[in-house]
Structures are given as C-alpha cells and as structure tokens.
Tab-separated table of C-alpha atoms and ligand atoms in Angstrom:
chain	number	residue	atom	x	y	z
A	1	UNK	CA	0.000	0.000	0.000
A	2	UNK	CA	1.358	3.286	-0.943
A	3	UNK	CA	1.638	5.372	1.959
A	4	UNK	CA	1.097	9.253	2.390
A	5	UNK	CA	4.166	11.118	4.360
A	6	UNK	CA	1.170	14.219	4.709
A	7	UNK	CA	-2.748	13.714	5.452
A	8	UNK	CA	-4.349	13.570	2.710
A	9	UNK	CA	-5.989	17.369	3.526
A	10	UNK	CA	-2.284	18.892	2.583
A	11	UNK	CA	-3.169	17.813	-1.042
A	12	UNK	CA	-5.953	20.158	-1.479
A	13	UNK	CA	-6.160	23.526	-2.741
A	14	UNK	CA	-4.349	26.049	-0.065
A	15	UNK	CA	-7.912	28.331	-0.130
A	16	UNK	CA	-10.048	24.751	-0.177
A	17	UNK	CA	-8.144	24.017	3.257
A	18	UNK	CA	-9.048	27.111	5.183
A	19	UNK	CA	-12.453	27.111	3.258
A	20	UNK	CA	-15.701	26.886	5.889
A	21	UNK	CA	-18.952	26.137	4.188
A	22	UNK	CA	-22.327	27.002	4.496
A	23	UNK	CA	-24.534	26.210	7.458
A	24	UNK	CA	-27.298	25.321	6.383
A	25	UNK	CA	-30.418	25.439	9.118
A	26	UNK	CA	-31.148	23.257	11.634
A	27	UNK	CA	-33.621	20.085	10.388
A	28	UNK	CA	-34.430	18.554	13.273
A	29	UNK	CA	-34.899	14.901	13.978
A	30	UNK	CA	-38.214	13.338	15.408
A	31	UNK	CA	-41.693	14.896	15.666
A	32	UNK	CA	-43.380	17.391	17.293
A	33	UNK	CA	-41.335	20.308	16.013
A	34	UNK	CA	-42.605	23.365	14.909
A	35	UNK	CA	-40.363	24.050	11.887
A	36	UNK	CA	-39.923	27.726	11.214
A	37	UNK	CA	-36.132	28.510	10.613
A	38	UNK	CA	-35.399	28.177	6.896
A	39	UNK	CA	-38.471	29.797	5.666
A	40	UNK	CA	-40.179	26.510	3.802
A	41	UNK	CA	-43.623	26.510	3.164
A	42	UNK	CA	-45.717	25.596	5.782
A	43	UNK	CA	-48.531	24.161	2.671
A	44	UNK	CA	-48.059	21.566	0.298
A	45	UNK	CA	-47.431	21.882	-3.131
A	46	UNK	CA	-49.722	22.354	-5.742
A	47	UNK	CA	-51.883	19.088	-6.405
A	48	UNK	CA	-50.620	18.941	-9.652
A	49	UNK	CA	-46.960	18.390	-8.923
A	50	UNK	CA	-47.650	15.362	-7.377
A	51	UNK	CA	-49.517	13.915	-10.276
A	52	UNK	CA	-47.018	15.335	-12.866
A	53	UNK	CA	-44.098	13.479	-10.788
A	54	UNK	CA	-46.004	10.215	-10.531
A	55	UNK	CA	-46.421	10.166	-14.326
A	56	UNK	CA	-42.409	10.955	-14.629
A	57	UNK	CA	-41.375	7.723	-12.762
A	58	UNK	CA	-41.351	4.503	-14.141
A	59	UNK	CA	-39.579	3.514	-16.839
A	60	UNK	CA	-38.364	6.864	-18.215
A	61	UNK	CA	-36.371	6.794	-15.430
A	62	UNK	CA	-33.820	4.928	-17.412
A	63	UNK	CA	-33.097	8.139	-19.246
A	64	UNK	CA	-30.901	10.922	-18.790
A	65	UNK	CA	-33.281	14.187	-18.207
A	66	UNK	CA	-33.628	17.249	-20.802
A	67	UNK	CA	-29.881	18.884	-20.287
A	68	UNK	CA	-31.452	22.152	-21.235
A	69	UNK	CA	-34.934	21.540	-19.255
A	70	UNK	CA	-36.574	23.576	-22.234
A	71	UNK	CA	-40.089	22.996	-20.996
A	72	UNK	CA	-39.478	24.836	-17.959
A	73	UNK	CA	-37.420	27.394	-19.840
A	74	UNK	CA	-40.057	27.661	-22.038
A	75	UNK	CA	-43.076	28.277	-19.859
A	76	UNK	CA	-40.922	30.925	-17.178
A	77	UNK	CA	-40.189	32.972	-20.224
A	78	UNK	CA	-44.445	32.888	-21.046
A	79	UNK	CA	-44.866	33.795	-17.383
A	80	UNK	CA	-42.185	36.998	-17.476
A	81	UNK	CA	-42.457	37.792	-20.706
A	82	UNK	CA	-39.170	37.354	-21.806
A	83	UNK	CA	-37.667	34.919	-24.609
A	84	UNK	CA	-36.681	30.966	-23.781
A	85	UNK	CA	-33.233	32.040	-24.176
A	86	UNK	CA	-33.100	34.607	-21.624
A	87	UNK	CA	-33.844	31.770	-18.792
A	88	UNK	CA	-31.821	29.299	-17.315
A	89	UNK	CA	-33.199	26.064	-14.692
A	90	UNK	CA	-30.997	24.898	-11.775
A	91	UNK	CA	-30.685	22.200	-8.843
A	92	UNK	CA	-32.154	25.125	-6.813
A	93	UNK	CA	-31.502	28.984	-6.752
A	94	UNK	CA	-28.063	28.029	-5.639
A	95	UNK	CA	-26.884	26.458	-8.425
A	96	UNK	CA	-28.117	29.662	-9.863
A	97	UNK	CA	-25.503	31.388	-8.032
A	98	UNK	CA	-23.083	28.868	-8.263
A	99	UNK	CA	-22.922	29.414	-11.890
A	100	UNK	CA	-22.976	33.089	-11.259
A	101	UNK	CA	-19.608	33.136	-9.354
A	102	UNK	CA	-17.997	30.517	-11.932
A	103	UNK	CA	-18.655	32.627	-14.747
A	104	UNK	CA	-18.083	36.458	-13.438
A	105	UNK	CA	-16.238	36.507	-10.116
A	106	UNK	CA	-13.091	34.656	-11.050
A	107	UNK	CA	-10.141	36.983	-11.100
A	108	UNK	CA	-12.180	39.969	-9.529
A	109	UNK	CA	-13.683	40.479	-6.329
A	110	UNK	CA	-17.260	39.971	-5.982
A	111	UNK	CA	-19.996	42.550	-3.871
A	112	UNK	CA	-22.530	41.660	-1.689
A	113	UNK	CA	-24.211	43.262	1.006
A	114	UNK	CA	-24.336	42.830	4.956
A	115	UNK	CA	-26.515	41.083	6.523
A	116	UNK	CA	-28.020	39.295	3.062
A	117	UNK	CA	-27.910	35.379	2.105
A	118	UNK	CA	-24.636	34.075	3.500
A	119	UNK	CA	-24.101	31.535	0.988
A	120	UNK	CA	-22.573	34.022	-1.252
A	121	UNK	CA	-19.285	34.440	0.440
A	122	UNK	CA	-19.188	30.459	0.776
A	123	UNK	CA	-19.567	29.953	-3.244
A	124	UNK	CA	-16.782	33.076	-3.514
A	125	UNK	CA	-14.671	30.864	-0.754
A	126	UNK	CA	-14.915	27.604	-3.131
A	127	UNK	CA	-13.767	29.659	-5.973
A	128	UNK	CA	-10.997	31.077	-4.639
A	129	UNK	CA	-12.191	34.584	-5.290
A	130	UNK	CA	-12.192	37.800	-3.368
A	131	UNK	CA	-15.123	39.363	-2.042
A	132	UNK	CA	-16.134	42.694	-0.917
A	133	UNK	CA	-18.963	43.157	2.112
A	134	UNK	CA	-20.978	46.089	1.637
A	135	UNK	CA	-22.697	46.545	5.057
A	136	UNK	CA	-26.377	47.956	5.875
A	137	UNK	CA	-27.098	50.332	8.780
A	138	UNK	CA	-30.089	50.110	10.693
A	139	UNK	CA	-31.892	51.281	8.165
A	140	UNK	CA	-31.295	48.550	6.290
A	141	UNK	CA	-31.991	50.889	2.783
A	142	UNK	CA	-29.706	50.240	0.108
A	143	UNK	CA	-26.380	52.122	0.884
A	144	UNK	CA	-25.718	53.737	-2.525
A	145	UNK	CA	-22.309	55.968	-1.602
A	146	UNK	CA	-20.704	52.445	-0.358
A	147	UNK	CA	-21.918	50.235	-3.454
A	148	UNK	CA	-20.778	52.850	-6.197
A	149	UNK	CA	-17.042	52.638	-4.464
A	150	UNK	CA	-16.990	48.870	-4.823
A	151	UNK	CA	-13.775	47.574	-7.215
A	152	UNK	CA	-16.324	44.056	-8.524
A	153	UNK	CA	-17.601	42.424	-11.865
A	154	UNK	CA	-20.709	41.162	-9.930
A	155	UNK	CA	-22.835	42.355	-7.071
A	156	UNK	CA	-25.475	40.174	-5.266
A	157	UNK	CA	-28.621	41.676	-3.727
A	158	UNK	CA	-31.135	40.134	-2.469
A	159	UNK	CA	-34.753	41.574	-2.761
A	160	UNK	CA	-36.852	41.033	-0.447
A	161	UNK	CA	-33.633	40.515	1.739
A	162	UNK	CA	-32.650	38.138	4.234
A	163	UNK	CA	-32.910	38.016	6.946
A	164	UNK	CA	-34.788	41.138	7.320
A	165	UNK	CA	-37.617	40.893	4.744
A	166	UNK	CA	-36.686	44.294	3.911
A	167	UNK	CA	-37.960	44.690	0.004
A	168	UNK	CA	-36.195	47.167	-2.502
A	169	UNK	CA	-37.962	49.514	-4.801
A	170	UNK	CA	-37.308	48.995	-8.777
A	171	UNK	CA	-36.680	52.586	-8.674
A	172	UNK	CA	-33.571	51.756	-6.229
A	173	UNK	CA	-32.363	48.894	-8.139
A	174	UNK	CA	-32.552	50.693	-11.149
A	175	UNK	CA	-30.493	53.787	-9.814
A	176	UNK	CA	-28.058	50.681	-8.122
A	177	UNK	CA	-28.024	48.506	-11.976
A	178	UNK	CA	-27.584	51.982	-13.585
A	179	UNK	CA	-24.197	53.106	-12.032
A	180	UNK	CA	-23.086	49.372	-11.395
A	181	UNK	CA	-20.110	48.527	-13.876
A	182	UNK	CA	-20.608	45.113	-14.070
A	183	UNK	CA	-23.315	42.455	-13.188
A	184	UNK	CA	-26.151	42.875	-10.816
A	185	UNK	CA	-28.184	40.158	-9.652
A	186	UNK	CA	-31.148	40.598	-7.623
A	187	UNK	CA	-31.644	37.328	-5.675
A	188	UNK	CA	-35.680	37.256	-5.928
A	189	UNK	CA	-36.133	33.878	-3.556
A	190	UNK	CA	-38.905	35.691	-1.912
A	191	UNK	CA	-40.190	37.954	-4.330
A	192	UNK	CA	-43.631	36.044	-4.473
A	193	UNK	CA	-44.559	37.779	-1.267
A	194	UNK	CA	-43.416	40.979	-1.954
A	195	UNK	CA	-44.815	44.296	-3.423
A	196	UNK	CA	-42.847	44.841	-6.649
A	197	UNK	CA	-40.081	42.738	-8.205
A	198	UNK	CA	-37.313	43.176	-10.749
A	199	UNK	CA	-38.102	41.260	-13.727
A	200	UNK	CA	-39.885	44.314	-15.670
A	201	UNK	CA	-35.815	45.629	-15.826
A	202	UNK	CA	-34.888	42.971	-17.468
A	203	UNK	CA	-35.817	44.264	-21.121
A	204	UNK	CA	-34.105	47.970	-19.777
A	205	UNK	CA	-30.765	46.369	-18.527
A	206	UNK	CA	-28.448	43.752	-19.859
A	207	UNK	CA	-26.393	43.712	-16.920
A	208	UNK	CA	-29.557	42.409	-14.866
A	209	UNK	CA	-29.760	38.958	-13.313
A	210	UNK	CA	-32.882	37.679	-11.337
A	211	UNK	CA	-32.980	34.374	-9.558
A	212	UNK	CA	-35.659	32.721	-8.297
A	213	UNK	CA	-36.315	29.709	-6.132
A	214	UNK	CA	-39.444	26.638	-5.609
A	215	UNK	CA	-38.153	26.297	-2.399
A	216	UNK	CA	-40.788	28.856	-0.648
A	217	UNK	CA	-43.769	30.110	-2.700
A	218	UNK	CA	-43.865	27.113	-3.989
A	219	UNK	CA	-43.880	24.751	-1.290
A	220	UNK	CA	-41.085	22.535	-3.048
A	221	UNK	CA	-37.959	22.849	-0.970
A	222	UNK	CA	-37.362	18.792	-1.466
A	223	UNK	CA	-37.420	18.948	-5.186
A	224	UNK	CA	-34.610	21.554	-5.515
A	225	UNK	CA	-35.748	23.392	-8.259
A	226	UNK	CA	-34.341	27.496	-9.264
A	227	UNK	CA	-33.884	29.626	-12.003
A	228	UNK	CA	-32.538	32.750	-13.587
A	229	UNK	CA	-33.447	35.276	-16.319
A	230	UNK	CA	-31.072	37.811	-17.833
A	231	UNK	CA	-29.804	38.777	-21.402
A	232	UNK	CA	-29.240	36.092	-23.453
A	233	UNK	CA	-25.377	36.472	-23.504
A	234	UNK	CA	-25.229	35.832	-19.590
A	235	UNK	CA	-27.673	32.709	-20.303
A	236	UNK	CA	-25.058	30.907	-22.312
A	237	UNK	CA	-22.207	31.637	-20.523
A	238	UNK	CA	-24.318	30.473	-17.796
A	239	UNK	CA	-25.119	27.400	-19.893
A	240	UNK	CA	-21.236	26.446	-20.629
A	241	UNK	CA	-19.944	26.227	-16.868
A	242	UNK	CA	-23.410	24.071	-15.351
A	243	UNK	CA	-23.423	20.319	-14.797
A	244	UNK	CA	-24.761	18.762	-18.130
A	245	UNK	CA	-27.686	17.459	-16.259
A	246	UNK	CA	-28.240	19.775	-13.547
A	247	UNK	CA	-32.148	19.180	-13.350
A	248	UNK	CA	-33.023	15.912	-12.422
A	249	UNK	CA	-35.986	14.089	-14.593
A	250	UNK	CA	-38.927	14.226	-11.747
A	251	UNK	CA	-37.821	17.818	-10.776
A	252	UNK	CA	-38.194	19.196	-14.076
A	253	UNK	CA	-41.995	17.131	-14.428
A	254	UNK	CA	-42.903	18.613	-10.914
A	255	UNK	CA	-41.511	22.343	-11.335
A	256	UNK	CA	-43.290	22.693	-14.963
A	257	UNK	CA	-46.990	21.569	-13.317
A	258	UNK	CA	-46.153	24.104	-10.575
A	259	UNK	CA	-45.295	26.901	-12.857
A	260	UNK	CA	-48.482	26.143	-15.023
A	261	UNK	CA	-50.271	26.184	-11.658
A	262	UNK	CA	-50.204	30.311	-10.935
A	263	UNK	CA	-53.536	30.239	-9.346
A	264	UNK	CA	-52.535	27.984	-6.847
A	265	UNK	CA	-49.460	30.158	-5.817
A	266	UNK	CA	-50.784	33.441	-5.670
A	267	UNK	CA	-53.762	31.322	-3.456
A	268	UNK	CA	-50.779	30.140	-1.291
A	269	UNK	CA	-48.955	33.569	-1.111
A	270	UNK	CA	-51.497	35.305	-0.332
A	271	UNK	CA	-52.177	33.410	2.485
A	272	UNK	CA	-48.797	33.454	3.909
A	273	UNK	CA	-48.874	37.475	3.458
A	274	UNK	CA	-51.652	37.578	5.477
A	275	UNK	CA	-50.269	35.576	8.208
A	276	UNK	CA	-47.417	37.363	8.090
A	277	UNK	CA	-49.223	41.109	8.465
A	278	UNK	CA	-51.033	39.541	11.422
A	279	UNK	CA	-48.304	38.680	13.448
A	280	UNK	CA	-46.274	41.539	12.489
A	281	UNK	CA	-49.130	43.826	14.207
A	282	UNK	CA	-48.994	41.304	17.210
A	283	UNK	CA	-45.905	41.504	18.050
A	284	UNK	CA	-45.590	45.460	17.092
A	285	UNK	CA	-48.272	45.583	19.807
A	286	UNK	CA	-46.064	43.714	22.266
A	287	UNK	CA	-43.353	47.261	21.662
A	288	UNK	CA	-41.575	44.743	19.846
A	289	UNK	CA	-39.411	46.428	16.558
A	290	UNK	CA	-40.289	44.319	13.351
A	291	UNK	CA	-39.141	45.133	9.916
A	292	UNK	CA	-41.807	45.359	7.439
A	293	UNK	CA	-41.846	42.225	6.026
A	294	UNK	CA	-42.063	41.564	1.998
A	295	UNK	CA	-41.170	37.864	2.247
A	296	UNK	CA	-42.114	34.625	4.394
A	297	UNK	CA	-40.834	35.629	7.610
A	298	UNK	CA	-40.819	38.423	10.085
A	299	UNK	CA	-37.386	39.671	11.844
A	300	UNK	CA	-38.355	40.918	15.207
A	301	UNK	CA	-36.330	42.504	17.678
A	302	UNK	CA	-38.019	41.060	20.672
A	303	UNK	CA	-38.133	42.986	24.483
A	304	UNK	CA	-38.607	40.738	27.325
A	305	UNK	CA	-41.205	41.392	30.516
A	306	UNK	CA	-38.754	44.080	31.572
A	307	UNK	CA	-39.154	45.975	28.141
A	308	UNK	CA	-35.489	45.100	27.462
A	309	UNK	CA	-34.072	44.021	24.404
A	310	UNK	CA	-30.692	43.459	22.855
A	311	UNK	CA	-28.751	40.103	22.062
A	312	UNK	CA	-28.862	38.370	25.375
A	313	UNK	CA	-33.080	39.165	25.554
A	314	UNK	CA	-33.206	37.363	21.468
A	315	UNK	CA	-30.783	34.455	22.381
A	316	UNK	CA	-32.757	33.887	26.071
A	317	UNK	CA	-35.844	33.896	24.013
A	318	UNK	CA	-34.342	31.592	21.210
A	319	UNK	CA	-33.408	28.811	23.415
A	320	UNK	CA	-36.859	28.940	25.119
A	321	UNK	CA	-38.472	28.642	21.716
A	322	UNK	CA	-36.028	25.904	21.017
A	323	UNK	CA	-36.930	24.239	24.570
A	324	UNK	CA	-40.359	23.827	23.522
A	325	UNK	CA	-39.655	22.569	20.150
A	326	UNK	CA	-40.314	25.509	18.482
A	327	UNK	CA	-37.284	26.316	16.196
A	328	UNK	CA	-36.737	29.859	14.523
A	329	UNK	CA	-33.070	31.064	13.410
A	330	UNK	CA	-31.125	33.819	15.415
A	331	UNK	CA	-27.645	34.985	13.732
A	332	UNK	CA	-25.690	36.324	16.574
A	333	UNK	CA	-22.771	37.498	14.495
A	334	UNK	CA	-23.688	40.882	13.396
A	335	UNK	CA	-24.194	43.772	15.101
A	336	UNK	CA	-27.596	44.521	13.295
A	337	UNK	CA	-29.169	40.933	13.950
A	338	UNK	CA	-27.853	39.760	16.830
A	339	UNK	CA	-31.036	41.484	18.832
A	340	UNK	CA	-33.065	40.396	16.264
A	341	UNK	CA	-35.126	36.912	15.764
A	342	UNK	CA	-36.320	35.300	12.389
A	343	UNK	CA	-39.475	33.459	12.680
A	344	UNK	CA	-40.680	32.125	9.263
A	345	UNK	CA	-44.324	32.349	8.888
A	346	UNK	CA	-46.136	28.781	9.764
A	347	UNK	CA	-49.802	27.308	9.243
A	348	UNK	CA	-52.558	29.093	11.619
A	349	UNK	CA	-51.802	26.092	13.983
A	350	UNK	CA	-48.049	26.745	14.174
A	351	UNK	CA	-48.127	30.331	14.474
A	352	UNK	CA	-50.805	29.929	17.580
A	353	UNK	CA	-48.247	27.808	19.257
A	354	UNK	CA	-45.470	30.418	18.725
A	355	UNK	CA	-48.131	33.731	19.569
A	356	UNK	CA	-49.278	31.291	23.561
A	357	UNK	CA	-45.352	30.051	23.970
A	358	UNK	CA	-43.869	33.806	23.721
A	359	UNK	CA	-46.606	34.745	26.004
A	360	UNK	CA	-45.714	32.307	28.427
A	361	UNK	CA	-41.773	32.880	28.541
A	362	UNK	CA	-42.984	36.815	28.905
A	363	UNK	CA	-45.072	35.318	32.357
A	364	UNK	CA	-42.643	33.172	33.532
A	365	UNK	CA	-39.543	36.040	33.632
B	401	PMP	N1	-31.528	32.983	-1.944
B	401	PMP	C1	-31.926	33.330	-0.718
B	401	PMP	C2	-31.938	34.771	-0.336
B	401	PMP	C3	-32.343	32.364	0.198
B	401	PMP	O1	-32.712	32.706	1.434
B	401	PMP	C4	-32.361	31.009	-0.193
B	401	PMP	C5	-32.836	29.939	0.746
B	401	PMP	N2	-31.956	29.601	1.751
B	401	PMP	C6	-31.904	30.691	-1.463
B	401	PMP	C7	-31.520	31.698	-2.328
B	401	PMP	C8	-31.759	29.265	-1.892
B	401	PMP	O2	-32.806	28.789	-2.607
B	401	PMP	P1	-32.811	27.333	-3.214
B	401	PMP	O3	-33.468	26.445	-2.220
B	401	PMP	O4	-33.572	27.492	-4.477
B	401	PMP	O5	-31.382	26.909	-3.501
C-alpha cells in the first residue's frame, strides 16, 4: 500500500483548506417540532406536482433528463415575458448562483451586502475569489455611496432581503443597476410575497440577473428546483460552466406543473402574506421592533417582561423557543441581527403555538 508522508488534507487547494462552508439550518430529527427557521412553506405543493411526478417515474427513469430543461425554460419565459433564451433552470436557486460566481467573479472580487444570504461568500470561498462586504445600517436601505465605491464584476442583492424581509424599490435597483459597472443580480427567492419585483428591468438592462427559487412560494424545498433570467449572452455563458444534467428528470416534471399552476401560488402567497401582516401587528403591539416584512418571515427585535431588548433578551428567548420545540433562526454574528429573531411564517396552527409560547416565557420572567 502506498503510503502518504502528509494527510491527505495537505493535497488540497491552499484556499479549499481554510475554506468553511455554508450552514445550512437546523432540520431537526423526530416529531413534534414546529419548523420555522429556513423559511419553507408551511402548505403543500400544488396538487398537480404530485400527479405530474407520478407520471415521470417509471420507466423513463432509465433516461438521462432534458440537459437544457426547455419545458421549464419555455413556460418561465411565457410567465415573465421574456424569450426561452433569456432563462436558465438549476438544482435550486443556488446552483443559480453557483454558476454566477464561476462565470463572473473569477479573477475579480465579488460585492454583496451585509446582513443578506450568507451563501454568497461560501460559493466566492470555493472559488478562490475575493469578495467585498458592503454593510447595511439600521436602516437597512440600500447604501448607494458604499456600493458605487466597490472595485467588482458582480454584485449580489437580495430583494426582499434576508434576513430582514426588507424589500427594494425597482426605482432603487434601477439607480443601483444603472451606475453598477458590471453584473447585478437581484436574488428574488422571496419575491412572491413581496410588493414589486425586478423582472420588468430585465428588457431595460443587460447587466440584470434575477434568480428565483421553488423552495418557498412554492412549497417545493425537497425537489430543488431554481432559475434565472437575464440577457441572453449571460444565459449561455451560464449554460457552458453548469453540470450537463443539472435538473433531475422528476424535478423538471414537478416544477413545470407548478409553474403552469399560478392560481394555486398566488392562493398560497397570499395566504402566507396575510399571516405574516397579522403577526407583524402582534408583536408590534407587544413594543416589539419588526421590519416590514415583503417575504415569508418576520425579523423581530423582541423585548422581554422588563421591556429590554438586545442580544442576550433574542438568544434567552431563542433557546426557550427551542426548549419547547419551536425552532426559529437567530444569527448572533452581526451587530444589526444579533437582537433580532427570524421566525418564518407557519400554518394558523403553528403560528398559535409560537403567539401562547412567547406569552408564556414573557409570564414566567
Ligand atoms: N436565496 C436566498 C436569499 C435564500 O434565502 C435562499 C434559501 N436559503 C436561497 C436563495 C436558496 O434557494 P434554493 O433552495 O432554491 O437553492
């Protein structure tokens, strides 16, 4: 047997070694949980999926999916109103992204802002390139001075962000896309439950990217299903660095009966929305701060019986959540959300259970 004089972690790339990757939510084992932490759907799916998937299986399963999954490309583009070519499918919004920072963030740094999605700096990490960290103030408005300073090729924003729910204006990103030398992409995972979203730009800017995701409006998280929509030049440079067969056979049946299903989402969404507005006034009533929400979850800056708040107040209330199986997300390590709680809006059920248990930890202090 050969033998190694080094571990075998010496042999990989110097900036792969010191790489740490994404953590991805907690998915807790067993039942009784009330899931709220990584802003899933708390309804099924469309009917329809199901059906399209079970007619998908069988023995077509022998056969390598559609490379280009050009129904789905196809029916996006009728739903935007842009051309097939200006759309591209992924293994989720991440592979999106992925391809993003392969194609445009290689020798230069890329931009993103602080707090967004922290996945970004992760792919960046992977690719060995730089990035720059554009941070938010309290405010959390876009911070034009800082972002027309930034030396980058490509700039993430997300819109609605996370975790604050915060939604930008198309009149912002179009002042941002307008003085941005280089690529813009407006990461649109939540834009189902938000005001406005970007995808009217998209015949005003070629530098314009928009993502979007199955995994929440559409209740399909499991199925890991994303895409993107931009010029037509970004689409095929997109198309030469993705896996050959990056959507799988039974996601590509599932997502296209989705997308055909609009009714069913905007049903869904609006739902959610409406949850969402309830609680927000709750907790607002409570002298709790909230951000107004344009996405599936609320970040609240809770106070305990004391009317204190601050990071010790959100992590105390956290763990009592957690305690009785209730499980939100709290990111302690930034100064503008480490007071802060994300609580992704549940059923009617689920959100009851969060509304009595906060009550009770506010009794028992
Ligand atoms: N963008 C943002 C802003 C997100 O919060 C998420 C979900 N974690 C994603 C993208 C990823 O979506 P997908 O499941 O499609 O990969």
């Amino acid at each position: 047997m050969m033998s190694l004089t080094n571990s075998p972690f010496e042999y990989a790339l110097p900036h792969i070694q010191k790489l740490r990757g994404y953590t991805p939510g907690f998915q807790p084992k067993g039942d009784g949980w009330v899931k709220i932490n990584t802003n899933e759907n708390p309804y099924p799916p469309s009917p329809a999926v199901e059906a399209a998937i079970k007619e998908a299986m069988g023995d077509a399963l022998r056969l390598y999916p559609d490379p280009r999954s050009d129904a789905l490309r196809e029916e996006a583009a009728k739903l935007h109103g842009v051309s097939s070519e200006q759309v591209i499918f992924g293994n989720g919004s991440d592979d999106i992204l992925n391809l993003l920072v392969r194609a445009f963030a290689q020798e230069s740094p890329a931009g993103y802002l602080l707090p967004s999605y922290s996945l970004y700096p992760v792919l960046c990490g992977i690719q060995g390139t730089g990035t720059v960290e554009v941070p938010f103030d309290r405010s959390m408005k876009l911070p034009f001075d800082a972002l027309a300073k930034i030396e980058a090729k490509i700039l993430f924003v997300t819109s609605p962000n996370a975790p604050t729910g915060v939604g930008f204006s198309n009149a912002d990103l179009s002042r941002l896309i307008e003085t941005f030398e280089g690529i813009v992409v407006v990461d649109e995972a939540y834009a189902d439950f938000a005001e406005e979203n970007a995808t009217e730009l998209l015949a005003k800017y070629r530098n314009l990217v928009v993502t979007r995701t199955f995994s929440k409006s559409y209740g399909l998280a499991g199925l890991r299903l994303g895409y993107g929509l931009a010029d037509k030049d970004v689409i095929s440079l997109l198309d030469r660095v993705r896996d050959s067969y990056n959507v799988n056979r039974l996601s590509q049946a599932g997502g296209l009966a989705a997308l055909k299903d609009q009714r069913y989402l905007k049903a869904v969404a609006e739902k959610i929305c409406r949850t969402r507005d309830y609680y927000r006034a709750e907790w607002e009533k409570l002298g709790w701060f909230c951000y107004p929400s344009q996405s599936n979850f609320l970040f609240v800056e809770p106070r305990n019986a004391a009317g204190e708040a601050g990071p010790k107040v959100a992590q105390e209330l956290f763990e009592y959540l957690k305690a009785n199986k209730i499980l939100i997300r709290y990111f302690p390590s930034n100064p503008l959300t480490e007071s802060f709680l994300r609580i992704s809006v549940g059923d009617e059920d689920q959100m009851l259970r969060v509304s009595e248990t906060i009550q009770k930890w506010l009794k028992n202090a």
